[in-house]
Short mmCIF file of C-alpha atoms in Angstrom, two decimals:
data_model
loop_
_atom_site.label_atom_id
_atom_site.label_comp_id
_atom_site.label_asym_id
_atom_site.label_seq_id
_atom_site.Cartn_x
_atom_site.Cartn_y
_atom_site.Cartn_z
CA UNK A 1 80.19 20.00 -55.34
CA UNK A 2 78.37 19.93 -58.65
CA UNK A 3 75.07 19.64 -56.81
CA UNK A 4 75.86 22.66 -54.58
CA UNK A 5 76.76 24.82 -57.58
CA UNK A 6 73.51 23.93 -59.32
CA UNK A 7 71.43 24.76 -56.27
CA UNK A 8 73.28 28.16 -55.91
CA UNK A 9 72.61 29.01 -59.56
CA UNK A 10 68.97 28.21 -59.18
CA UNK A 11 68.65 30.37 -56.09
CA UNK A 12 70.36 33.29 -57.86
CA UNK A 13 67.95 33.05 -60.80
CA UNK A 14 65.01 33.35 -58.41
CA UNK A 15 66.09 36.82 -57.00
CA UNK A 16 65.54 40.27 -58.46
CA UNK A 17 68.16 42.93 -58.97
CA UNK A 18 67.17 44.41 -55.66
CA UNK A 19 67.91 41.14 -53.93
CA UNK A 20 64.34 40.29 -52.99
CA UNK A 21 63.42 36.66 -53.46
CA UNK A 22 60.50 35.61 -55.66
CA UNK A 23 58.54 32.39 -55.08
CA UNK A 24 59.76 29.57 -57.33
CA UNK A 25 57.55 27.34 -59.47
CA UNK A 26 55.76 24.47 -57.73
CA UNK A 27 57.34 21.01 -57.87
CA UNK A 28 56.31 18.87 -60.82
CA UNK A 29 53.05 16.95 -60.33
CA UNK A 30 51.11 14.58 -62.64
CA UNK A 31 48.81 17.50 -63.57
CA UNK A 32 51.45 19.98 -64.59
CA UNK A 33 54.37 17.77 -65.60
CA UNK A 34 54.39 16.92 -69.29
CA UNK A 35 56.96 14.93 -71.18
CA UNK A 36 58.75 16.45 -74.07
CA UNK A 37 57.05 15.98 -77.43
CA UNK A 38 59.62 13.42 -78.56
CA UNK A 39 59.19 11.44 -75.31
CA UNK A 40 55.38 11.45 -75.57
CA UNK A 41 55.50 10.22 -79.13
CA UNK A 42 57.78 7.35 -78.17
CA UNK A 43 55.55 6.39 -75.25
CA UNK A 44 52.43 6.45 -77.45
CA UNK A 45 54.11 4.18 -79.97
CA UNK A 46 55.07 1.71 -77.21
CA UNK A 47 51.53 1.66 -75.75
CA UNK A 48 49.99 1.08 -79.18
CA UNK A 49 52.38 -1.79 -79.91
CA UNK A 50 51.66 -3.40 -76.53
CA UNK A 51 47.91 -3.02 -77.04
CA UNK A 52 48.11 -4.59 -80.50
CA UNK A 53 50.19 -7.51 -79.15
CA UNK A 54 47.71 -8.23 -76.35
CA UNK A 55 44.82 -8.01 -78.80
CA UNK A 56 46.44 -10.57 -81.12
CA UNK A 57 47.23 -12.81 -78.16
CA UNK A 58 43.62 -12.83 -76.98
CA UNK A 59 42.31 -13.56 -80.47
CA UNK A 60 44.75 -16.42 -81.09
CA UNK A 61 44.29 -18.13 -77.70
CA UNK A 62 41.19 -20.35 -77.35
CA UNK A 63 38.82 -19.57 -74.53
CA UNK A 64 39.38 -21.81 -71.50
CA UNK A 65 36.86 -24.62 -71.15
CA UNK A 66 35.76 -25.56 -67.68
CA UNK A 67 35.32 -29.31 -67.13
CA UNK A 68 34.03 -31.08 -64.10
CA UNK A 69 36.53 -33.35 -62.30
CA UNK A 70 34.29 -36.33 -63.09
CA UNK A 71 34.22 -35.57 -66.83
CA UNK A 72 37.96 -35.06 -66.84
CA UNK A 73 38.47 -38.52 -65.35
CA UNK A 74 36.30 -40.49 -67.74
CA UNK A 75 36.95 -42.04 -71.11
CA UNK A 76 33.81 -41.93 -73.22
CA UNK A 77 35.00 -43.96 -76.21
CA UNK A 78 33.96 -47.58 -75.63
CA UNK A 79 36.77 -50.05 -76.11
CA UNK A 80 36.41 -53.85 -76.15
CA UNK A 81 38.13 -55.58 -73.23
CA UNK A 82 40.03 -58.89 -73.47
CA UNK A 83 37.91 -61.87 -74.48
CA UNK A 84 38.19 -65.06 -72.39
CA UNK A 85 36.33 -68.27 -73.16
CA UNK A 86 35.33 -70.76 -70.47
CA UNK A 87 35.39 -73.53 -73.04
CA UNK A 88 38.99 -72.92 -74.12
CA UNK A 89 40.66 -70.40 -71.80
CA UNK A 90 43.69 -68.62 -73.22
CA UNK A 91 46.50 -67.70 -70.83
CA UNK A 92 47.44 -64.61 -72.78
CA UNK A 93 43.88 -63.30 -72.64
CA UNK A 94 43.85 -63.92 -68.88
CA UNK A 95 47.08 -61.96 -68.48
CA UNK A 96 45.57 -59.10 -70.48
CA UNK A 97 42.49 -59.21 -68.25
CA UNK A 98 44.67 -59.12 -65.15
CA UNK A 99 46.26 -55.90 -66.44
CA UNK A 100 42.95 -54.01 -66.77
CA UNK A 101 40.69 -55.64 -64.15
CA UNK A 102 37.81 -56.70 -66.41
CA UNK A 103 37.12 -58.87 -69.46
CA UNK A 104 34.40 -60.32 -71.63
CA UNK A 105 33.47 -63.95 -71.03
CA UNK A 106 32.28 -66.25 -73.79
CA UNK A 107 31.34 -69.92 -73.69
CA UNK A 108 29.34 -69.48 -70.48
CA UNK A 109 26.22 -71.35 -71.61
CA UNK A 110 23.70 -68.85 -70.20
CA UNK A 111 20.39 -69.00 -72.14
CA UNK A 112 19.89 -65.77 -74.10
CA UNK A 113 16.28 -65.29 -72.96
CA UNK A 114 16.94 -65.76 -69.23
CA UNK A 115 18.11 -62.20 -68.41
CA UNK A 116 14.99 -60.58 -69.86
CA UNK A 117 12.75 -63.02 -67.96
CA UNK A 118 14.52 -62.18 -64.69
CA UNK A 119 14.21 -58.46 -65.41
CA UNK A 120 10.50 -58.78 -66.10
CA UNK A 121 9.95 -60.42 -62.71
CA UNK A 122 12.07 -57.97 -60.73
CA UNK A 123 10.54 -54.92 -62.42
CA UNK A 124 7.20 -55.72 -60.77
CA UNK A 125 8.65 -55.29 -57.27
CA UNK A 126 8.47 -52.13 -55.22
CA UNK A 127 12.12 -51.49 -54.38
CA UNK A 128 11.30 -48.99 -51.64
CA UNK A 129 9.91 -51.82 -49.48
CA UNK A 130 13.27 -53.65 -49.45
CA UNK A 131 15.47 -51.01 -47.82
CA UNK A 132 15.86 -52.84 -44.49
CA UNK A 133 16.03 -56.21 -46.23
CA UNK A 134 18.87 -54.93 -48.40
CA UNK A 135 20.92 -53.96 -45.37
CA UNK A 136 20.38 -57.36 -43.73
CA UNK A 137 21.39 -59.10 -46.97
CA UNK A 138 24.59 -57.07 -47.09
CA UNK A 139 25.30 -57.95 -43.46
CA UNK A 140 24.62 -54.50 -41.95
CA UNK A 141 22.21 -53.41 -39.29
CA UNK A 142 19.91 -50.45 -39.85
CA UNK A 143 22.00 -48.33 -37.47
CA UNK A 144 25.35 -49.01 -39.16
CA UNK A 145 24.08 -49.00 -42.72
CA UNK A 146 24.34 -45.22 -43.08
CA UNK A 147 22.06 -44.08 -45.88
CA UNK A 148 19.42 -46.70 -46.45
CA UNK A 149 19.51 -46.13 -50.19
CA UNK A 150 21.72 -48.91 -51.54
CA UNK A 151 22.27 -47.28 -54.91
CA UNK A 152 22.56 -43.70 -53.73
CA UNK A 153 19.71 -42.44 -55.87
CA UNK A 154 17.23 -41.42 -53.22
CA UNK A 155 14.45 -43.29 -51.43
CA UNK A 156 12.29 -43.24 -54.58
CA UNK A 157 14.95 -44.97 -56.67
CA UNK A 158 16.77 -47.59 -54.60
CA UNK A 159 18.37 -50.81 -55.69
CA UNK A 160 17.38 -54.31 -54.64
CA UNK A 161 19.83 -56.88 -53.28
CA UNK A 162 19.05 -60.61 -52.97
CA UNK A 163 21.03 -63.49 -51.50
CA UNK A 164 20.78 -66.26 -54.08
CA UNK A 165 22.18 -68.84 -51.64
CA UNK A 166 19.69 -68.39 -48.79
CA UNK A 167 16.28 -68.90 -50.41
CA UNK A 168 15.72 -65.16 -50.67
CA UNK A 169 14.29 -65.51 -54.18
CA UNK A 170 11.80 -68.38 -53.87
CA UNK A 171 8.96 -66.17 -55.11
CA UNK A 172 10.96 -65.13 -58.17
CA UNK A 173 11.64 -68.32 -60.15
CA UNK A 174 13.13 -66.72 -63.28
CA UNK A 175 15.35 -64.34 -61.29
CA UNK A 176 16.40 -67.19 -58.99
CA UNK A 177 17.33 -69.36 -62.00
CA UNK A 178 19.28 -66.47 -63.49
CA UNK A 179 21.18 -65.91 -60.24
CA UNK A 180 21.89 -69.65 -59.84
CA UNK A 181 23.28 -70.00 -63.36
CA UNK A 182 25.36 -66.84 -63.03
CA UNK A 183 26.65 -68.14 -59.70
CA UNK A 184 27.86 -71.33 -61.41
CA UNK A 185 29.56 -69.25 -64.10
CA UNK A 186 31.15 -67.02 -61.47
CA UNK A 187 32.54 -69.98 -59.55
CA UNK A 188 34.09 -71.31 -62.75
CA UNK A 189 35.69 -67.91 -63.33
CA UNK A 190 37.16 -67.95 -59.81
CA UNK A 191 38.59 -71.44 -60.47
CA UNK A 192 39.97 -70.17 -63.76
CA UNK A 193 41.76 -67.27 -62.06
CA UNK A 194 43.14 -69.50 -59.32
CA UNK A 195 44.61 -71.82 -61.93
CA UNK A 196 46.46 -69.11 -63.82
CA UNK A 197 50.16 -69.47 -62.86
CA UNK A 198 51.14 -65.88 -63.64
CA UNK A 199 48.27 -63.93 -62.07
CA UNK A 200 46.28 -66.45 -60.05
CA UNK A 201 45.59 -67.10 -56.38
CA UNK A 202 47.96 -70.11 -56.06
CA UNK A 203 45.07 -72.09 -54.58
CA UNK A 204 41.38 -72.52 -55.27
CA UNK A 205 39.82 -70.42 -52.50
CA UNK A 206 36.54 -72.34 -52.27
CA UNK A 207 37.90 -75.87 -52.66
CA UNK A 208 37.47 -78.46 -49.88
CA UNK A 209 35.23 -76.21 -47.86
CA UNK A 210 37.97 -73.68 -47.09
CA UNK A 211 35.53 -70.80 -47.51
CA UNK A 212 31.82 -70.56 -48.16
CA UNK A 213 30.93 -68.34 -51.11
CA UNK A 214 27.98 -65.98 -51.16
CA UNK A 215 26.09 -65.02 -54.31
CA UNK A 216 24.34 -61.64 -54.33
CA UNK A 217 22.03 -60.42 -57.09
CA UNK A 218 22.22 -56.61 -57.27
CA UNK A 219 19.40 -54.99 -59.27
CA UNK A 220 19.78 -51.24 -59.81
CA UNK A 221 17.80 -48.81 -61.91
CA UNK A 222 19.29 -47.28 -65.05
CA UNK A 223 18.25 -43.88 -66.33
CA UNK A 224 16.87 -43.75 -69.87
CA UNK A 225 18.58 -40.44 -70.64
CA UNK A 226 21.69 -39.96 -68.51
CA UNK A 227 24.77 -41.28 -70.33
CA UNK A 228 27.35 -39.76 -67.97
CA UNK A 229 29.19 -41.76 -65.29
CA UNK A 230 27.50 -41.91 -61.88
CA UNK A 231 27.89 -38.66 -59.95
CA UNK A 232 29.98 -38.42 -56.81
CA UNK A 233 28.42 -40.46 -54.05
CA UNK A 234 25.85 -42.06 -56.38
CA UNK A 235 27.66 -45.36 -56.93
CA UNK A 236 27.44 -47.62 -53.91
CA UNK A 237 29.90 -50.51 -53.73
CA UNK A 238 30.42 -53.79 -51.92
CA UNK A 239 33.51 -56.03 -51.79
CA UNK A 240 33.52 -59.09 -54.02
CA UNK A 241 35.77 -61.60 -55.74
CA UNK A 242 34.28 -61.31 -59.24
CA UNK A 243 31.12 -59.66 -60.56
CA UNK A 244 29.17 -60.69 -63.65
CA UNK A 245 27.18 -58.14 -65.61
CA UNK A 246 25.04 -59.14 -68.58
CA UNK A 247 25.41 -56.37 -71.18
CA UNK A 248 23.29 -58.18 -73.76
CA UNK A 249 20.13 -58.30 -71.69
CA UNK A 250 17.06 -57.20 -73.66
CA UNK A 251 17.20 -53.42 -73.97
CA UNK A 252 14.85 -52.60 -76.82
CA UNK A 253 17.84 -51.23 -78.74
CA UNK A 254 19.54 -52.67 -81.82
CA UNK A 255 22.93 -52.48 -80.12
CA UNK A 256 23.57 -52.91 -76.40
CA UNK A 257 24.97 -49.72 -74.83
CA UNK A 258 28.44 -49.65 -73.24
CA UNK A 259 28.88 -49.93 -69.49
CA UNK A 260 30.81 -47.62 -67.21
CA UNK A 261 33.65 -49.26 -65.29
CA UNK A 262 35.87 -47.46 -62.77
CA UNK A 263 39.37 -48.83 -63.17
CA UNK A 264 41.99 -49.27 -60.46
CA UNK A 265 43.19 -45.70 -60.99
CA UNK A 266 39.78 -44.17 -60.28
CA UNK A 267 38.85 -43.35 -63.92
CA UNK A 268 35.52 -44.22 -65.50
CA UNK A 269 35.90 -46.12 -68.78
CA UNK A 270 33.08 -46.95 -71.18
CA UNK A 271 33.35 -50.66 -72.02
CA UNK A 272 31.65 -51.64 -75.25
CA UNK A 273 29.40 -54.70 -75.42
CA UNK A 274 30.08 -57.94 -77.30
CA UNK A 275 27.23 -60.00 -78.59
CA UNK A 276 26.52 -62.85 -76.19
CA UNK A 277 29.44 -62.06 -73.84
CA UNK A 278 29.21 -61.42 -70.10
CA UNK A 279 31.22 -58.53 -68.68
CA UNK A 280 33.31 -59.83 -65.75
CA UNK A 281 34.91 -57.36 -63.34
CA UNK A 282 37.64 -58.37 -60.89
CA UNK A 283 37.01 -57.21 -57.35
CA UNK A 284 39.05 -56.08 -54.37
CA UNK A 285 39.01 -59.50 -52.68
CA UNK A 286 40.52 -61.09 -55.78
CA UNK A 287 43.21 -58.42 -55.93
CA UNK A 288 44.28 -59.15 -52.35
CA UNK A 289 44.14 -62.92 -52.89
CA UNK A 290 46.45 -62.55 -55.91
CA UNK A 291 48.86 -60.42 -53.85
CA UNK A 292 48.28 -57.46 -56.17
CA UNK A 293 48.91 -59.26 -59.44
CA UNK A 294 45.31 -58.74 -60.54
CA UNK A 295 44.06 -55.22 -61.23
CA UNK A 296 40.61 -54.57 -59.82
CA UNK A 297 37.53 -52.54 -60.65
CA UNK A 298 36.18 -50.15 -58.02
CA UNK A 299 32.55 -50.98 -57.50
CA UNK A 300 30.43 -52.57 -60.22
CA UNK A 301 29.78 -51.97 -63.90
CA UNK A 302 27.13 -49.31 -64.58
CA UNK A 303 25.26 -49.26 -67.91
CA UNK A 304 25.52 -45.93 -69.75
CA UNK A 305 21.81 -45.91 -70.66
CA UNK A 306 18.88 -48.21 -71.32
CA UNK A 307 15.51 -48.24 -73.01
CA UNK A 308 12.48 -47.94 -70.68
CA UNK A 309 10.45 -50.98 -69.63
CA UNK A 310 6.70 -51.44 -69.63
CA UNK A 311 5.33 -52.47 -66.22
CA UNK A 312 1.91 -52.65 -64.64
CA UNK A 313 2.54 -49.14 -63.30
CA UNK A 314 3.45 -47.76 -66.76
CA UNK A 315 6.76 -46.99 -68.40
CA UNK A 316 9.79 -46.72 -66.09
CA UNK A 317 13.57 -46.76 -66.10
CA UNK A 318 14.78 -50.30 -66.57
CA UNK A 319 16.76 -52.45 -64.16
CA UNK A 320 20.31 -53.64 -64.58
CA UNK A 321 21.45 -56.91 -63.01
CA UNK A 322 24.87 -57.71 -61.57
CA UNK A 323 25.79 -60.93 -59.76
CA UNK A 324 28.52 -60.74 -57.11
CA UNK A 325 30.58 -63.71 -55.93
CA UNK A 326 31.65 -62.71 -52.44
CA UNK A 327 32.09 -64.03 -48.88
CA UNK A 328 30.44 -63.78 -45.50
CA UNK A 329 31.68 -60.79 -43.51
CA UNK A 330 33.42 -62.86 -40.80
CA UNK A 331 36.20 -63.88 -43.22
CA UNK A 332 39.78 -62.67 -42.90
CA UNK A 333 41.12 -61.46 -46.25
CA UNK A 334 44.83 -61.92 -46.96
CA UNK A 335 47.02 -62.90 -49.94
CA UNK A 336 46.72 -66.57 -50.91
CA UNK A 337 50.48 -66.82 -51.39
CA UNK A 338 52.67 -68.99 -49.16
CA UNK A 339 55.03 -66.82 -47.15
CA UNK A 340 58.10 -68.79 -48.22
CA UNK A 341 57.23 -68.44 -51.89
CA UNK A 342 56.32 -64.79 -51.45
CA UNK A 343 59.63 -64.07 -49.76
CA UNK A 344 61.50 -65.84 -52.52
CA UNK A 345 59.66 -63.83 -55.16
CA UNK A 346 60.41 -60.64 -53.26
CA UNK A 347 64.15 -61.41 -53.17
CA UNK A 348 64.17 -62.26 -56.86
CA UNK A 349 62.35 -59.03 -57.75
CA UNK A 350 64.70 -57.06 -55.52
CA UNK A 351 67.70 -58.54 -57.30
CA UNK A 352 66.17 -57.36 -60.56
CA UNK A 353 65.64 -53.88 -59.17
CA UNK A 354 61.86 -54.16 -58.62
CA UNK A 355 59.44 -55.06 -55.87
CA UNK A 356 61.83 -54.29 -53.03
CA UNK A 357 59.25 -52.42 -51.01
CA UNK A 358 57.96 -55.42 -49.03
CA UNK A 359 60.32 -57.70 -47.13
CA UNK A 360 58.13 -60.80 -46.82
CA UNK A 361 56.60 -60.60 -50.32
CA UNK A 362 53.08 -59.76 -49.15
CA UNK A 363 51.69 -56.54 -50.56
CA UNK A 364 48.64 -56.37 -48.28
CA UNK A 365 47.98 -56.66 -44.57
CA UNK A 366 45.26 -59.09 -43.50
CA UNK A 367 41.94 -57.52 -42.57
CA UNK A 368 38.44 -58.47 -41.46
CA UNK A 369 35.99 -58.29 -44.34
CA UNK A 370 33.22 -56.86 -42.15
CA UNK A 371 35.17 -53.68 -41.37
CA UNK A 372 36.28 -53.27 -44.96
CA UNK A 373 32.79 -53.89 -46.38
CA UNK A 374 31.25 -51.20 -44.18
CA UNK A 375 33.92 -48.70 -45.27
CA UNK A 376 33.55 -49.52 -48.97
CA UNK A 377 29.76 -49.30 -48.80
CA UNK A 378 29.75 -45.90 -47.10
CA UNK A 379 32.62 -44.07 -48.81
CA UNK A 380 32.54 -42.35 -52.18
CA UNK A 381 34.31 -44.38 -54.82
CA UNK A 382 36.10 -41.55 -56.60
CA UNK A 383 37.99 -40.22 -53.60
CA UNK A 384 40.63 -42.91 -53.13
CA UNK A 385 41.41 -46.60 -53.43
CA UNK A 386 39.66 -48.30 -50.48
CA UNK A 387 42.54 -50.81 -50.23
CA UNK A 388 45.22 -48.17 -49.82
CA UNK A 389 45.26 -48.41 -46.01
CA UNK A 390 45.97 -52.15 -46.19
CA UNK A 391 48.84 -51.98 -48.67
CA UNK A 392 52.34 -52.75 -47.45
#
């Protein structure tokens, strides 16, 4: 009723005394509707306060910094890893190494001048002529090898891979001696890991002819300027038990540069060098053999930078040498843990509220190394753990 009375009053005000109707004013629009002075003043005060608040907020907040996913997943500060001595191995140091997947090795007996002599020999070779030979050494055919560049750096900058056990290095005496000595050190490291009761293999994998080891010498070029981790797809990998990388090889620098290592979580970490120590990385085969007790490193160690070398063709990026202790591709890889013991451990862990995810105690399915090696070699390291499909 109140609304009807209002409308009637409005209609009456819009008629003349003679009763003729006059057109009313147009409805309010943005162009002709204005707030009362008091309302406009209040609105202006609110807008000014809001503008001042946003201005202060923008000035106090730092500008967002865009970082690449690779940079965000790398730790640049070099940190020394656990130190293990072959002459007097310490069980605590081995447990610490098992927790990170790499360690420094002292007491190895490698002559200090041997790495530089091997590098001098290998630097004279034309790596581009060894593309097919590399694939054969790795156990792949040309058709299944994917990209023929072993190190992912293009046809002009490939790596070189040699089998130190098959006479592949007869024409390179210093490099062959280096590979042989590093092989002996690597086999001692494998025996050391197998004898560790807390994190070992429970058996020596190469004892009594159970398996035949292979020793591969992997020589890759190192840029003289690039100190960042390898870009996506630029770090080729190959399965191994342990890998040995000589950080103290002659570099022309007062202090050896750190090396990039991709840990089990997929993060690059800069590992500082120790004078006279070899950097040992634990591989995927060793992780499976230990039933997951050993952390692994994805791929191999990559030096952060290096001084250039003088060759007969002039100055060039230097080489970096890594020795892999691995197996022939026809091997079946599975945990070296007796099923009865594994089941007992699983029940004990389950009673303590941990490790109840696998009934028989094994944390990995068995798999053929040939299939796994092809997958590891052709996939990009940063995407995912290559062992994830075999985990139980």
